[in-house]
Coordinates of C-alpha atoms and ligand atoms in Angstrom, one line a residue:
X1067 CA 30.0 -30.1 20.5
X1068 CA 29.8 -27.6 23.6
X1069 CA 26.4 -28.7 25.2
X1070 CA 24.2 -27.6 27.8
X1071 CA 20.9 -28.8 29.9
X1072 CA 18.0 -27.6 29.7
X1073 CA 14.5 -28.3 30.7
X1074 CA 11.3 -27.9 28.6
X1075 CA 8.0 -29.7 30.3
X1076 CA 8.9 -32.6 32.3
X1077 CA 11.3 -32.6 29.7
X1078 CA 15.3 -32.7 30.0
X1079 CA 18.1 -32.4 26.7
X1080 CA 21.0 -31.0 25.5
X1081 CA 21.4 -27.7 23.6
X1082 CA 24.3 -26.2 21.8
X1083 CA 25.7 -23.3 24.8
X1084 CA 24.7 -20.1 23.3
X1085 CA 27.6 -17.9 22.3
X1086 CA 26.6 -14.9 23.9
X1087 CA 28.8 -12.6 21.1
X1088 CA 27.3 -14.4 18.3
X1089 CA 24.4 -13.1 16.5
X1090 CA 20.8 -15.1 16.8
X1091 CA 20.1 -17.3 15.1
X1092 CA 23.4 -18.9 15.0
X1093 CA 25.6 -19.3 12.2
X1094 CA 26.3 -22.6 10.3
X1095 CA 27.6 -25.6 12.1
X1096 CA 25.5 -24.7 14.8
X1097 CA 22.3 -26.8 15.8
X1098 CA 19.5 -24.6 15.9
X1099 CA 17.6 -24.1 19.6
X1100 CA 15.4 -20.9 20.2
X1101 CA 14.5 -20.9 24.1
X1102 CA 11.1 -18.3 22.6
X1103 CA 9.9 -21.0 21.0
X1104 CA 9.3 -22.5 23.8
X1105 CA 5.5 -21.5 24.2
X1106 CA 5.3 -23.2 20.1
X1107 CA 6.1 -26.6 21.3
X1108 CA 4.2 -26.6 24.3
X1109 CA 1.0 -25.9 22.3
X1110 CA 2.4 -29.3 20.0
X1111 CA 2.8 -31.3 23.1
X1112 CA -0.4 -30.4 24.6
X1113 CA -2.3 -30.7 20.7
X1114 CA -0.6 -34.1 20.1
X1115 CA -1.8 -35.3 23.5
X1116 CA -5.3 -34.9 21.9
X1117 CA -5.0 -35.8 18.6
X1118 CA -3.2 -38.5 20.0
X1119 CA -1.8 -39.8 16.5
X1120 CA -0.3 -43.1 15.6
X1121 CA 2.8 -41.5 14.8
X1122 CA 4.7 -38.2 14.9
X1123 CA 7.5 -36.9 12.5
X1124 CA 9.4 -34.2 13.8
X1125 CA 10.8 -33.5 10.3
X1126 CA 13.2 -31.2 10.8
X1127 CA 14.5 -32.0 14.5
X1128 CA 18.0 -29.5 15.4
X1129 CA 18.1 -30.9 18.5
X1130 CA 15.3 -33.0 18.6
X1131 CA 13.3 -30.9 22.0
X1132 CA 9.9 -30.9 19.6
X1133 CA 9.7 -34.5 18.9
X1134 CA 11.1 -35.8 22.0
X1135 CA 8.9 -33.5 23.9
X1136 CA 6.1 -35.2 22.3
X1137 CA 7.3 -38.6 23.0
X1138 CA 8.2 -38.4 26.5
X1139 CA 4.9 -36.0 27.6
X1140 CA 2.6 -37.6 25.5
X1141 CA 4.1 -41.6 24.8
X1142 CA 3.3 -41.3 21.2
X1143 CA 5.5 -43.0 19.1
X1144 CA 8.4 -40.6 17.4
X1145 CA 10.5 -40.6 14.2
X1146 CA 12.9 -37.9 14.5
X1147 CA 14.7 -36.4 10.9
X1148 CA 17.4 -33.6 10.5
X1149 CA 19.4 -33.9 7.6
X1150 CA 22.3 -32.1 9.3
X1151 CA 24.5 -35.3 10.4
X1152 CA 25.6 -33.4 14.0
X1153 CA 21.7 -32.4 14.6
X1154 CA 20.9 -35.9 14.2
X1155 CA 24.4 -37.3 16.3
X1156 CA 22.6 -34.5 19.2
X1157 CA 19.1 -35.6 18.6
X1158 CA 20.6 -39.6 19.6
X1159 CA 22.2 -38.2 22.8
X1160 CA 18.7 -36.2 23.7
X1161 CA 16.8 -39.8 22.8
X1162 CA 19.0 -41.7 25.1
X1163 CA 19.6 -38.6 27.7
X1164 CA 15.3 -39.2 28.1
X1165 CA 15.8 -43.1 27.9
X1166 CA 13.1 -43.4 25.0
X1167 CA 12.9 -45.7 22.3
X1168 CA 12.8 -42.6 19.5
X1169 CA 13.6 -43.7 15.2
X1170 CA 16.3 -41.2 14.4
X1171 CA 16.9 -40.4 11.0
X1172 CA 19.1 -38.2 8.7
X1173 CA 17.7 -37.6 5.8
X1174 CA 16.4 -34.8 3.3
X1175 CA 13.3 -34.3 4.3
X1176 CA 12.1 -34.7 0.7
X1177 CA 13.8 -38.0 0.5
X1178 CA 12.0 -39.2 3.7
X1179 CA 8.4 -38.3 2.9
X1180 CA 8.9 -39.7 -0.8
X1181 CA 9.0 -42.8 0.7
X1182 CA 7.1 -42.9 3.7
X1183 CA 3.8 -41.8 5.0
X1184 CA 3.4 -40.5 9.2
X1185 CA 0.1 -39.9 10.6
X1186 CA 1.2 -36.5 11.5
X1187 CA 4.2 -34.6 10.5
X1188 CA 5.6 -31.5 11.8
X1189 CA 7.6 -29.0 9.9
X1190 CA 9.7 -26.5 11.5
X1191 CA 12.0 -24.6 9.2
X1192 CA 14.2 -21.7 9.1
X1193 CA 11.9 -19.2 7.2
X1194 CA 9.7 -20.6 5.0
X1195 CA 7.7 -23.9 4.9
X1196 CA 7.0 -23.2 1.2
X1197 CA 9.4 -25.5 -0.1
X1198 CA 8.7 -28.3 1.8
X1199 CA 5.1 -28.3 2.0
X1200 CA 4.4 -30.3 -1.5
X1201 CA 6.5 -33.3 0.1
X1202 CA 5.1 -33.3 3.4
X1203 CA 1.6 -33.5 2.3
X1204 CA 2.7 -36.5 0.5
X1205 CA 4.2 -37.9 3.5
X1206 CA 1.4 -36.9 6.0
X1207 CA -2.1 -39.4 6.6
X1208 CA -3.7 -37.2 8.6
X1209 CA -2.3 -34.0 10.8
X1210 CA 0.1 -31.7 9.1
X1211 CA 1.7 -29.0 11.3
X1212 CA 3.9 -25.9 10.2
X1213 CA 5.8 -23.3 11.7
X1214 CA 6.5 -20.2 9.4
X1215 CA 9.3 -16.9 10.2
X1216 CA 9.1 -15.7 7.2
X1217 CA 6.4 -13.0 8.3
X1218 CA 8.1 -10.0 6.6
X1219 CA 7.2 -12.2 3.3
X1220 CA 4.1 -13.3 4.6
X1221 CA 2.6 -9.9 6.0
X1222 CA 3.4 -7.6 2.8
X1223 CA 6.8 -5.9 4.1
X1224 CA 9.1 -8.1 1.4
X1225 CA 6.6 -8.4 -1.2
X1226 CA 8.6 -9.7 -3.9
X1227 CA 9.5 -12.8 -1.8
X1228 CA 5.9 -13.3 -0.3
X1229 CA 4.9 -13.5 -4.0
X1230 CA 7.8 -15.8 -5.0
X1231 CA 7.4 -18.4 -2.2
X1232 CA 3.2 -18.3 -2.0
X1233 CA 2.3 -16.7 -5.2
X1234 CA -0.1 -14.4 -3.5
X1235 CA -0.3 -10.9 -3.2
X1236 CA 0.2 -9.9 0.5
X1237 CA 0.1 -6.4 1.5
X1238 CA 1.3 -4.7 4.9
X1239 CA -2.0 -3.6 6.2
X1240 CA -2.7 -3.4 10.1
X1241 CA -3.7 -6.4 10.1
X1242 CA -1.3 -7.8 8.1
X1243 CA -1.0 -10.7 10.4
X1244 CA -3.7 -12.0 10.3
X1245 CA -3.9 -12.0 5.9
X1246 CA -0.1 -13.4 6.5
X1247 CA -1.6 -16.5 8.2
X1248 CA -4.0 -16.8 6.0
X1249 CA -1.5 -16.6 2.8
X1250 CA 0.1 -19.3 4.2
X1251 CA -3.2 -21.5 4.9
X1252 CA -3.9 -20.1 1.0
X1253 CA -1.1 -22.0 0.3
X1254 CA -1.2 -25.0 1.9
X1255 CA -4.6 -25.6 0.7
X1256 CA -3.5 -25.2 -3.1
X1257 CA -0.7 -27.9 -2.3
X1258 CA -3.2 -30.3 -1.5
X1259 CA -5.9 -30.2 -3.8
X1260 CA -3.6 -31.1 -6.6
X1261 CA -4.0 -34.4 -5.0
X1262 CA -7.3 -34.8 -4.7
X1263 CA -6.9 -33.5 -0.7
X1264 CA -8.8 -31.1 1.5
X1265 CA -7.9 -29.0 4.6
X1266 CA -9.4 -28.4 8.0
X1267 CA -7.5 -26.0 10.0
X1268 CA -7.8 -27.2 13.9
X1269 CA -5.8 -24.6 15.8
X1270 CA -3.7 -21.8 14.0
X1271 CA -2.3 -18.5 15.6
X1272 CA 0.4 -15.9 14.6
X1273 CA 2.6 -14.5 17.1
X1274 CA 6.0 -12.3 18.1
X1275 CA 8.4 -13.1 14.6
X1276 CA 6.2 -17.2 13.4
X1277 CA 2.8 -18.1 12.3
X1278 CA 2.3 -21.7 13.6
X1279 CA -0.9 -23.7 11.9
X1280 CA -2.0 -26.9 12.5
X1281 CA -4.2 -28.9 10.3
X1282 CA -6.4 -32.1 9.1
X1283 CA -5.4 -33.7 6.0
X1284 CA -9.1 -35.2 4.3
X1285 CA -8.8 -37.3 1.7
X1286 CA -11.4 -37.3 -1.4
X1287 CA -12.2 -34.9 -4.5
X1288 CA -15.1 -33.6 -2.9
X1289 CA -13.0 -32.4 0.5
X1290 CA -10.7 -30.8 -2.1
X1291 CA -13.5 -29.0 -3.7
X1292 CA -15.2 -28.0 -0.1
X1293 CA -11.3 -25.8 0.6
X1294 CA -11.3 -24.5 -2.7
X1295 CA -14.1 -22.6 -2.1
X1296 CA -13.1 -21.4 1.1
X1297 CA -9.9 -19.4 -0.8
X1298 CA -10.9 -16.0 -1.6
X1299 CA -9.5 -12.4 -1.2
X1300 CA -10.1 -9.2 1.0
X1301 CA -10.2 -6.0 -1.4
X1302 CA -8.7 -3.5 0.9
X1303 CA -9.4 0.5 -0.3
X1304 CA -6.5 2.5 -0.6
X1305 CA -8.4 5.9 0.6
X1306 CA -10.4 4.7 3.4
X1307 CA -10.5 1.7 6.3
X1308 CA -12.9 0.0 4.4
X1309 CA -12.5 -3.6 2.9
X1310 CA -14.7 -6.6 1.6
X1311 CA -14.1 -10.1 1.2
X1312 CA -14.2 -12.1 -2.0
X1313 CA -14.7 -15.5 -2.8
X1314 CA -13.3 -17.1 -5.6
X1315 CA -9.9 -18.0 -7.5
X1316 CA -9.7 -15.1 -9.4
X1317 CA -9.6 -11.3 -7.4
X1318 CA -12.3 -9.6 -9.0
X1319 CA -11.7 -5.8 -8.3
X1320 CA -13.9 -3.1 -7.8
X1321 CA -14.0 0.8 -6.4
X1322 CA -14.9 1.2 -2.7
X1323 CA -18.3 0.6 -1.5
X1324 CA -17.8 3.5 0.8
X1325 CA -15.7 6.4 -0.8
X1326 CA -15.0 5.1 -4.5
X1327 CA -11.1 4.9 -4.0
X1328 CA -9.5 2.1 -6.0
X1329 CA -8.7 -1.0 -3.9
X1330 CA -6.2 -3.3 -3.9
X1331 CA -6.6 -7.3 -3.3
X1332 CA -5.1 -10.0 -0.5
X1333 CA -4.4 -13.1 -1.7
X1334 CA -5.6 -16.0 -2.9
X1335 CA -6.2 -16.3 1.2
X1336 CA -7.9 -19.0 3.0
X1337 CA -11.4 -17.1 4.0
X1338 CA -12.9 -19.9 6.0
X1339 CA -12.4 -21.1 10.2
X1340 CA -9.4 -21.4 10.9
X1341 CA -10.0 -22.7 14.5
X1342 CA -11.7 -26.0 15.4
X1343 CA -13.8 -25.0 18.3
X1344 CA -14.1 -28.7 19.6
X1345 CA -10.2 -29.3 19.6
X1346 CA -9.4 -25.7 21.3
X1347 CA -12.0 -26.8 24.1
X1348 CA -10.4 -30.1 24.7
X1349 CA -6.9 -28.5 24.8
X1350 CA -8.4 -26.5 27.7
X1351 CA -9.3 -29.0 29.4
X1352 CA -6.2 -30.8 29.1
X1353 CA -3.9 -28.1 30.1
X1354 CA -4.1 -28.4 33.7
X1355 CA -3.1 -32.6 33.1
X1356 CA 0.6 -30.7 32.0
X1357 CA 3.5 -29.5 33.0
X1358 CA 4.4 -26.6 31.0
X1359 CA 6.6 -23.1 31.9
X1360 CA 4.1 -21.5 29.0
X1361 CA 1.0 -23.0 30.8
X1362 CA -0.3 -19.7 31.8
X1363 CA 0.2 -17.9 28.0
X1364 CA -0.6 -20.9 26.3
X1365 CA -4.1 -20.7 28.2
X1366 CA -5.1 -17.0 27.9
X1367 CA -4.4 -17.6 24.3
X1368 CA -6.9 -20.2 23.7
X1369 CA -9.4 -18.4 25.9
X1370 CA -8.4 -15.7 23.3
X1371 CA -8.9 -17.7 20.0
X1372 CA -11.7 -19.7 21.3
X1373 CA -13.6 -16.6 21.7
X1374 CA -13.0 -14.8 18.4
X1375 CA -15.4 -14.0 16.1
X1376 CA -15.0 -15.5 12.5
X1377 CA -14.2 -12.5 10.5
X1378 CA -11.6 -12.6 8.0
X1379 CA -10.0 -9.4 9.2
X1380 CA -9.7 -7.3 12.1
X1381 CA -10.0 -3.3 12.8
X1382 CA -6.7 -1.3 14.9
X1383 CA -9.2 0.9 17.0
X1384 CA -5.6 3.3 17.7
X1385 CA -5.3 3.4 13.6
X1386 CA -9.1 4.3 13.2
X1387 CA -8.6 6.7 16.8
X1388 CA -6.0 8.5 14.7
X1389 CA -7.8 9.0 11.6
X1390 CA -10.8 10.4 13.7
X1391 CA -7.9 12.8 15.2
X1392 CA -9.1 11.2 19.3
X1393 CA -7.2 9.8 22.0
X1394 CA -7.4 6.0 22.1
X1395 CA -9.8 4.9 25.4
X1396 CA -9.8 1.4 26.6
X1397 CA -10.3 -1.3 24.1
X1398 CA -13.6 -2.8 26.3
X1399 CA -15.7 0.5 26.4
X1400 CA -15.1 0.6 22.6
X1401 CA -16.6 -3.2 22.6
X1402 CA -19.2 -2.5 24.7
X1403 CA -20.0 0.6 22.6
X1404 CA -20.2 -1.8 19.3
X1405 CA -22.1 -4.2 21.0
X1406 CA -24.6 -1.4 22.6
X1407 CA -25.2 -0.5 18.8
X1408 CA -26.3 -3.7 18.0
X1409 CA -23.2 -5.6 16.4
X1410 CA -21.2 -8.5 17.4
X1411 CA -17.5 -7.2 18.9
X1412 CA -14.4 -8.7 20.2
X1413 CA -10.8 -8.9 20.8
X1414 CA -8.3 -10.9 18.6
X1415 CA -5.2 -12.7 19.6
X1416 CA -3.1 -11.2 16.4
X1417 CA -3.2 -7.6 18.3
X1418 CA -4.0 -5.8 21.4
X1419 CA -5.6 -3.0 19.8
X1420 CA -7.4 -4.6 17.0
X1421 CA -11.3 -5.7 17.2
X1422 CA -13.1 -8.3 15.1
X1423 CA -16.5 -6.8 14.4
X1424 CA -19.5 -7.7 12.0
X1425 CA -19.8 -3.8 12.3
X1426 CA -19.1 -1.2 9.7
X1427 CA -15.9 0.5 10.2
X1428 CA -17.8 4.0 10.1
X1429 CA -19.9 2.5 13.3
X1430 CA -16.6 1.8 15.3
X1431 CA -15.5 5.3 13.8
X1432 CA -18.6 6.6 15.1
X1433 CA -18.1 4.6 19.1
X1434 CA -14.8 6.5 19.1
X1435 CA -15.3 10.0 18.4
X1436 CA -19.2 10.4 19.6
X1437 CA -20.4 11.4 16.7
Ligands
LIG1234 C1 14.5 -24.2 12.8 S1 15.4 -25.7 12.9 C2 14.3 -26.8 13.7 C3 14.0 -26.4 15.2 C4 13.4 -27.5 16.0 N1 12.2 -28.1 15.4 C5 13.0 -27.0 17.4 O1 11.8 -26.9 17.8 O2 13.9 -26.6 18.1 C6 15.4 -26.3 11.3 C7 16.1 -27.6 11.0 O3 15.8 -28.1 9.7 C8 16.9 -28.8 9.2 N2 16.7 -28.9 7.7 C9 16.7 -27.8 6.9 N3 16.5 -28.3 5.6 C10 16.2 -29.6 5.7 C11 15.9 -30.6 4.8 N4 15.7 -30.3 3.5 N5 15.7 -31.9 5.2 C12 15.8 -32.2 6.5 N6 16.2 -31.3 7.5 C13 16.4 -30.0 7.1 C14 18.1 -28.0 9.6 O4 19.3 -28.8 9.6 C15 17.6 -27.5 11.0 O5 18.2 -28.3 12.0
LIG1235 ZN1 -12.7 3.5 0.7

């Protein structure tokens, strides 16, 4: 295997050297390493370090940079799995190239977490986590974490297969990525009640082509119950900006509140926080304890998600600017205008142009044009 180093934290391991006439991601045979994910593991490594867990399972390894990232910067104890016998042969070399003592294992993941439990578990897939979410919540005690790349399925733009791998309705709305992380969280949380198991997202965020979500496993019928009620749906009107939220299993449809148009539901999504304000605060204040090339982005995004307001769905001021036939200004004045009006206003990590607001969308409308 043609390897190079490279150098992630105070981390050091070997990749596969990039063929630089090969299409990304890399064909078969190939151990899969995607230097832009970079800023996604340093948010595990700097997470782990305060969940601090008894143990870590990087399920599905490549080349092993997540899980012995997290043991070297944060001496938690690792069990690395790829069931791809040269991942797991690089994943050894990585171990020993960082002198740690890391369990390496080759399994199907499905295998593994049949038959042993990990206080957290990571999943990383290509695409989608759907099919291996059922066996990690099996195989996790406490923290589940999953990476998803699937966001054409997710956000509404292949519909069939968001419906065939989450068996929800997604539709490609402008804020598409926020109902796309929220299909997934949908999801999760219908994998786990089976078993008597509720959810408590801690720090979740959507960004360039993956939605990354981490969350609390609780145990007991009555945690179950507690994130069933937080899935609902957003009834989005086909005629007019306008939607509303819906809890509930079923979508129960209606006409438009504000022009009578039919409207169309999103969902079954996960309506409820999907931050833990406690955990974002202490990942603030153990950023500057690490040594990461992301540092910077990785902060300005938690500033960012630590101050958004909880509203299931944001506006794109330039897609309302449009409709109301004016040219964009700058996002803060149209804040400031919401909030002189009396509302709560903000920005939102999933977009620079969109604004979460416990205002009408005829109010922002309204901010815009002058009217
Ligand atoms: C996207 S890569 C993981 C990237 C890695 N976590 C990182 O941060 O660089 C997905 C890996 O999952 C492995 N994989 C796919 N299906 C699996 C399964 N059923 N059981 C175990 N490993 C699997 C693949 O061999 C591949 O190496
Ligand atoms: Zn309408």
């Amino acid at each position: 295997m043609d390897v190079i180093e490279a150098e992630e934290g105070t981390t050091r391991f070997f990749v596969p050297r990039q063929d630089s006439g090969h299409a990304f991601p890399p064909g078969t045979g190939r151990i899969f390493y995607n230097r832009r994910m970079e800023l996604n593991r340093d948010a595990t490594v700097l997470l782990a370090s305060v969940l601090n867990p008894r143990e870590y399972l990087d399920a599905m390894g490549a080349t092993g940079a997540r899980g012995i990232r997290v043991a070297s910067e944060c001496g938690i104890p690792v069990t690395i799995n790829d069931r791809d016998p040269e991942a797991v042969e690089l994943i050894r070399k990585n171990a020993a190239l960082a002198d740690l003592q890391v369990e390496v294992t080759g399994m199907n993941i499905h295998t593994l977490l049949s038959c042993r439990r990990f206080d957290a578990v990571d999943l990383d897939p290509f695409g989608s986590p759907a099919p291996f979410c059922d066996s990690a919540i099996r195989g996790t005690l406490r923290y589940l974490m999953v990476t998803a790349t699937d966001t054409a399925p997710l956000c509404g733009a292949h519909k069939k297969a968001g419906i065939r791998r989450y068996f929800a309705h997604p539709v490609n709305t402008e804020y598409h990525a926020e109902t796309g992380l929220r299909t997934l969280l949908g999801f999760v949380v219908r994998e786990a009640v089976k078993y008597d198991r509720g959810i408590r997202p801690l720090f979740c965020f959507s960004r360039e082509h993956y939605v990354r979500a981490h969350f609390l496993l609780e145990n007991g019928a009555g945690r179950a119950d507690t994130a069933v009620a937080r899935i609902g749906y957003i009834h989005q009107c086909t005629g007019c900006p306008d939607r509303t939220e819906q809890h509930g299993i079923l979508p129960v449809c209606g006409p438009c509140r504000s022009c009578g148009s039919p409207t169309v539901p999103i969902g079954p999504l996960w309506l409820g926080p999907v931050q833990d304000p406690g955990i974002l605060a202490a990942m603030l204040d153990r950023l500057p304890d690490h040594v990461l090339n992301t540092g910077r982005e990785l902060g300005s995004l938690l500033h960012t998600l630590r101050d958004e307001l909880p509203t299931s769905s944001f506006y794109d001021y330039h897609v309302l600017a449009k409709r109301g036939k004016v040219s964009p200004p700058p996002i803060d004045e149209v804040i400031a205008g919401i909030r002189d009006a009396g509302f709560r206003a903000g920005r939102t990590h999933y977009s620079g142009t969109g604004i979460r607001t416990d205002a009408p969308w005829q109010l922002i409308m309204s901010v815009l044009t002058g009217e």
